[in-house]
Steps between C-alpha positions, in 0.01 A plus 500: 500500500472203740829354594702791363832573664457856599761757425426841649348735389179346370250771577243619431231246501372189678785251520502143607550254616864589482804318639833628619796338669570585860807333647473208257128434551208580270258756638157557344317831514258744333614853419218747419665832414358833392704721267643672809455463873658635812406194710529122454269274703651162569231248586605198700257222598388269781573129534194373314532763227714617212552791257180380320274619786596863443414463129167327564405747778566793268774655718756509217253667264382745767855608580587542125183699432600736783845559359709266715741230387371176646708188540361172641764236568486132581715462807770231488349149497148633432306524177742486208811607693769254584619443858784740597823356631744694703306827526315636799151639454638847539773443239243362255279812528799732462635314201161476331439875544837573342446250214170652388633854538236590755544854639289657777362161596191442719483136621162337558549205731204280604534228756796261434678759287566703812794269539644658183396863551560561870876432490540753219278756667722497813843446339476744214181710501678761281453274191120512557249779443233331713373173642158338487491209750176302482485304825850373449677229691824577687364824652635414838847421366569869579443694820225756546769768535635413156159558350472827682832617346418386144505791259299382203143563376297188586153374419421215738193303382320222687161330515251558780459125547876415485520405867850359465667811367275796578640579845867484381419731208334755722770486772822479303425645154268754666804643684674611174510881485387525136240215507149487364311211655220361288266228622292331235151448649413131531830422336683170547880445500537563126266799540576650159304206350196585715456855368721564193343842434579627847845346483578676173348832612705490822822406323470774234423762756811404700721495190376843393631645824856376436724764347 
C-alpha cells in the first residue's frame, strides 16, 4: 500500500507508509490499528531520526500487539514529509491529529520533537490523554510553576548518561503532579535505542494506567 493516499478509516491492520495532506503539504506516516482501541499513541522523532525508527525498533508492533493504535509520523521536512509553510509546530500537530481522526492521543516526543509537543501540552492539554517526553528540547521554554500546574498523565524518560538533558528532565518534568520519571540505566540521549525492551515495558505500563 506504499504511496496510497489515505482516506480514513483504514483499520484494522498494519498500514503504511501512508500520505495525507496537511495545509497543502504531503505528510508521511505509519498507522498500526487494532480493531478497536481507546488510546492512540502518536510517535514523533528526534532530529536524526524518522518514523522508520519506530518500525525498526518494534515500537509500532509492540503497541499494536497490546491493543493500542500506533501512529508514527515524519515531521515536516524530515523523512518523506514535505516542509510545512505557514504553520506553527503546534498547529501542525493539532491539524495532523484531526486529519487522522486520532482520539485520546498520547504524544511520544523525543529530543527535537519537544518543539512540536510542548506547545500543544501547554496550550491545549485537553486534546491529549497523556504525554511521553523523552529528554525533549524546549523544556525550559516554560516555567517550573507551569509544569507544577500541568494536569496530564506524563511518563518522562531519559538516559542515565544524557548529561545535557538529565537535570532539566528531573527538575522540570519531575515537578508535574502526575509524572512517572524513568531513567534508562546507562542510556544515552536517544535512550530508547539503548534498551528497547525496557522502553517498551515502561511505555506499555504507563499506557495501561491511562483510563
